[in-house]
CSV table of C-alpha atoms in Angstrom, one decimal:
chain,number,residue,atom,x,y,z
A,1043,UNK,CA,54.2,100.9,194.8
A,1044,UNK,CA,56.4,98.3,193.2
A,1045,UNK,CA,60.2,98.6,193.0
A,1046,UNK,CA,59.8,98.9,189.2
A,1047,UNK,CA,57.5,101.9,189.3
A,1048,UNK,CA,59.1,103.7,192.2
A,1049,UNK,CA,61.8,105.4,190.1
A,1050,UNK,CA,59.1,106.5,187.6
A,1051,UNK,CA,57.1,108.0,190.5
A,1052,UNK,CA,60.1,109.7,192.1
A,1053,UNK,CA,61.1,111.1,188.7
A,1054,UNK,CA,57.5,112.3,188.2
A,1055,UNK,CA,57.2,110.3,185.0
A,1056,UNK,CA,54.1,108.7,186.6
A,1057,UNK,CA,52.0,111.8,187.1
A,1058,UNK,CA,53.4,114.1,184.3
A,1059,UNK,CA,53.4,111.5,181.5
A,1060,UNK,CA,51.8,108.3,182.7
A,1061,UNK,CA,49.1,107.1,185.1
A,1062,UNK,CA,50.1,104.5,187.7
A,1063,UNK,CA,50.5,101.0,186.1
A,1064,UNK,CA,51.8,97.6,187.0
A,1065,UNK,CA,54.7,96.5,184.8
A,1066,UNK,CA,54.1,93.1,183.2
A,1067,UNK,CA,57.0,93.0,180.7
A,1068,UNK,CA,60.6,94.0,180.9
A,1069,UNK,CA,62.3,96.2,178.3
A,1070,UNK,CA,65.9,97.1,177.9
A,1071,UNK,CA,66.9,100.2,176.0
A,1072,UNK,CA,70.5,100.5,174.9
A,1073,UNK,CA,72.3,103.2,172.8
A,1074,UNK,CA,75.4,102.4,170.9
A,1075,UNK,CA,77.5,99.4,172.1
A,1076,UNK,CA,75.8,98.7,175.4
A,1077,UNK,CA,74.9,102.1,177.0
A,1078,UNK,CA,71.8,100.9,178.8
A,1079,UNK,CA,69.1,103.3,179.8
A,1080,UNK,CA,68.4,103.2,183.6
A,1081,UNK,CA,65.7,105.3,185.2
A,1082,UNK,CA,67.0,108.8,186.0
A,1083,UNK,CA,70.6,108.3,184.7
A,1084,UNK,CA,72.0,111.0,182.5
A,1085,UNK,CA,73.2,110.3,179.0
A,1086,UNK,CA,75.3,112.6,176.9
A,1087,UNK,CA,73.7,113.9,173.7
A,1088,UNK,CA,76.6,112.7,171.5
A,1089,UNK,CA,75.7,109.1,172.5
A,1090,UNK,CA,72.0,109.3,171.7
A,1091,UNK,CA,72.1,110.5,168.1
A,1092,UNK,CA,70.8,107.2,166.5
A,1093,UNK,CA,67.8,105.1,167.6
A,1094,UNK,CA,68.5,102.8,170.5
A,1095,UNK,CA,68.1,99.0,170.5
A,1096,UNK,CA,65.0,98.1,172.5
A,1097,UNK,CA,64.4,94.5,173.6
A,1098,UNK,CA,61.1,93.1,174.9
A,1099,UNK,CA,61.7,90.4,177.5
A,1100,UNK,CA,58.9,88.2,178.8
A,1101,UNK,CA,56.5,88.4,175.9
A,1102,UNK,CA,55.7,85.9,173.2
A,1103,UNK,CA,55.7,85.9,169.4
A,1104,UNK,CA,51.9,86.1,169.2
A,1105,UNK,CA,51.9,89.4,171.2
A,1106,UNK,CA,52.7,92.8,169.6
A,1107,UNK,CA,53.8,96.0,171.2
A,1108,UNK,CA,53.9,99.8,170.5
A,1109,UNK,CA,56.9,101.8,171.8
A,1110,UNK,CA,56.7,105.6,172.3
A,1111,UNK,CA,59.6,107.9,173.2
A,1112,UNK,CA,58.8,111.5,174.3
A,1113,UNK,CA,60.5,114.5,176.0
A,1114,UNK,CA,58.4,115.2,179.1
A,1115,UNK,CA,60.0,118.6,179.6
A,1116,UNK,CA,59.7,120.5,176.3
A,1117,UNK,CA,60.8,123.2,175.8
A,1118,UNK,CA,62.2,123.6,179.4
A,1119,UNK,CA,61.7,121.7,182.6
A,1120,UNK,CA,60.6,124.9,184.4
A,1121,UNK,CA,58.0,125.6,181.7
A,1122,UNK,CA,57.1,122.4,179.9
A,1123,UNK,CA,54.4,124.2,177.8
A,1124,UNK,CA,54.9,121.8,174.9
A,1125,UNK,CA,54.8,118.7,177.0
A,1126,UNK,CA,55.2,116.1,175.6
A,1127,UNK,CA,57.4,116.3,172.5
A,1128,UNK,CA,57.3,113.1,170.4
A,1129,UNK,CA,60.7,111.6,169.4
A,1130,UNK,CA,59.8,108.1,168.2
A,1131,UNK,CA,57.0,105.6,167.7
A,1132,UNK,CA,57.5,101.9,166.7
A,1133,UNK,CA,54.5,99.6,166.4
A,1134,UNK,CA,53.9,95.9,165.7
A,1135,UNK,CA,57.0,94.9,167.8
A,1136,UNK,CA,56.7,91.1,168.3
A,1137,UNK,CA,57.2,90.0,171.9
A,1138,UNK,CA,60.7,88.5,172.7
A,1139,UNK,CA,62.4,90.6,170.1
A,1140,UNK,CA,63.8,94.0,169.4
A,1141,UNK,CA,62.3,97.1,167.9
A,1142,UNK,CA,64.2,96.4,164.6
A,1143,UNK,CA,61.4,94.0,163.8
A,1144,UNK,CA,58.6,96.5,164.4
A,1145,UNK,CA,57.2,99.2,162.1
A,1146,UNK,CA,58.6,102.7,162.6
A,1147,UNK,CA,55.5,104.9,162.5
A,1148,UNK,CA,57.3,108.1,163.5
A,1149,UNK,CA,61.0,108.3,162.7
A,1150,UNK,CA,63.5,108.7,165.5
A,1151,UNK,CA,64.5,112.3,166.2
A,1152,UNK,CA,67.5,112.7,168.5
A,1153,UNK,CA,67.0,114.7,171.7
A,1154,UNK,CA,68.1,118.4,171.6
A,1155,UNK,CA,67.4,120.0,174.9
A,1156,UNK,CA,68.1,123.7,175.0
A,1157,UNK,CA,67.6,124.6,178.7
A,1158,UNK,CA,67.8,122.4,181.8
A,1159,UNK,CA,67.7,118.7,182.4
A,1160,UNK,CA,65.0,116.9,180.3
A,1161,UNK,CA,63.4,113.5,180.9
A,1162,UNK,CA,63.2,111.2,177.9
A,1163,UNK,CA,60.6,108.5,178.4
A,1164,UNK,CA,60.2,105.2,176.7
A,1165,UNK,CA,56.8,103.6,177.1
A,1166,UNK,CA,55.8,100.2,175.9
A,1167,UNK,CA,52.1,99.3,175.3
A,1168,UNK,CA,50.7,95.9,174.5
A,1169,UNK,CA,48.6,95.9,171.3
A,1170,UNK,CA,45.4,94.0,170.8
A,1171,UNK,CA,47.0,91.8,168.1
A,1172,UNK,CA,48.2,93.4,164.9
A,1173,UNK,CA,45.9,96.4,165.2
A,1174,UNK,CA,46.0,99.6,163.3
A,1175,UNK,CA,47.6,102.3,165.3
A,1176,UNK,CA,46.9,105.7,163.9
A,1177,UNK,CA,49.8,108.2,163.6
A,1178,UNK,CA,49.7,111.4,165.6
A,1179,UNK,CA,49.2,114.7,163.7
A,1180,UNK,CA,52.3,116.4,165.2
A,1181,UNK,CA,55.3,115.9,167.4
A,1182,UNK,CA,54.7,119.0,169.6
A,1183,UNK,CA,52.1,118.8,172.3
A,1184,UNK,CA,51.9,115.0,172.0
A,1185,UNK,CA,50.1,113.3,174.9
A,1186,UNK,CA,51.0,109.6,175.6
A,1187,UNK,CA,47.8,109.0,177.6
A,1188,UNK,CA,45.5,110.4,174.9
A,1189,UNK,CA,47.4,108.5,172.1
A,1190,UNK,CA,47.1,105.2,174.1
A,1191,UNK,CA,43.4,105.8,174.7
A,1192,UNK,CA,42.5,106.8,171.1
A,1193,UNK,CA,44.3,103.7,169.8
A,1194,UNK,CA,42.9,101.2,172.4
A,1195,UNK,CA,46.3,100.5,173.9
A,1196,UNK,CA,45.3,100.7,177.6
A,1197,UNK,CA,47.9,101.2,180.4
A,1198,UNK,CA,51.6,100.7,179.7
A,1199,UNK,CA,53.2,97.4,180.3
A,1200,UNK,CA,56.7,98.8,180.8
A,1201,UNK,CA,58.5,102.2,180.9
A,1202,UNK,CA,62.0,103.6,181.5
A,1203,UNK,CA,63.5,107.1,181.3
A,1204,UNK,CA,66.8,108.9,181.2
A,1205,UNK,CA,67.9,112.5,181.6
A,1206,UNK,CA,69.9,114.6,179.2
A,1207,UNK,CA,70.9,118.3,179.0
A,1208,UNK,CA,72.6,120.5,176.5
A,1209,UNK,CA,76.3,119.9,176.5
A,1210,UNK,CA,78.4,123.0,177.2
A,1211,UNK,CA,82.1,123.3,176.3
A,1212,UNK,CA,83.0,122.7,180.0
A,1213,UNK,CA,80.9,119.5,180.1
A,1214,UNK,CA,82.4,118.1,176.9
A,1215,UNK,CA,85.9,118.7,178.1
């Protein structure tokens, strides 16, 4: 197991959402000014209301990527009966650039966990050129593996996740 996939395995992202893969590209995901997503770190809900900036590092301008963001723990971590909940899909992201140059297929929906600590997973897939990626029928019960397989995306090339939970008055304070 590589040092890049170890946090994904420990956090059960590999297993619950993804199969084991070998990262071949680096992505950075940052909300607001420079609040970077690091595996397993907790972000406050008020800081993740707008789509993050996602940068692909190590690709080239002839290669395109699809980015998927899901909640692995919907509706609750103890009973994730709706696993996964789809929050965002951006396709046709050119390598060496940010998601702002891609095509937003499913608009960003900010996380709204109700119970427990949820894992929000960003997965990057390499496309076979500028291919047609078919939109999913629904956000609930989304399955990253099935979506990748049905669109010929193969295994991920990068992934990162963060945790978030509902903010109570005592946590805001």
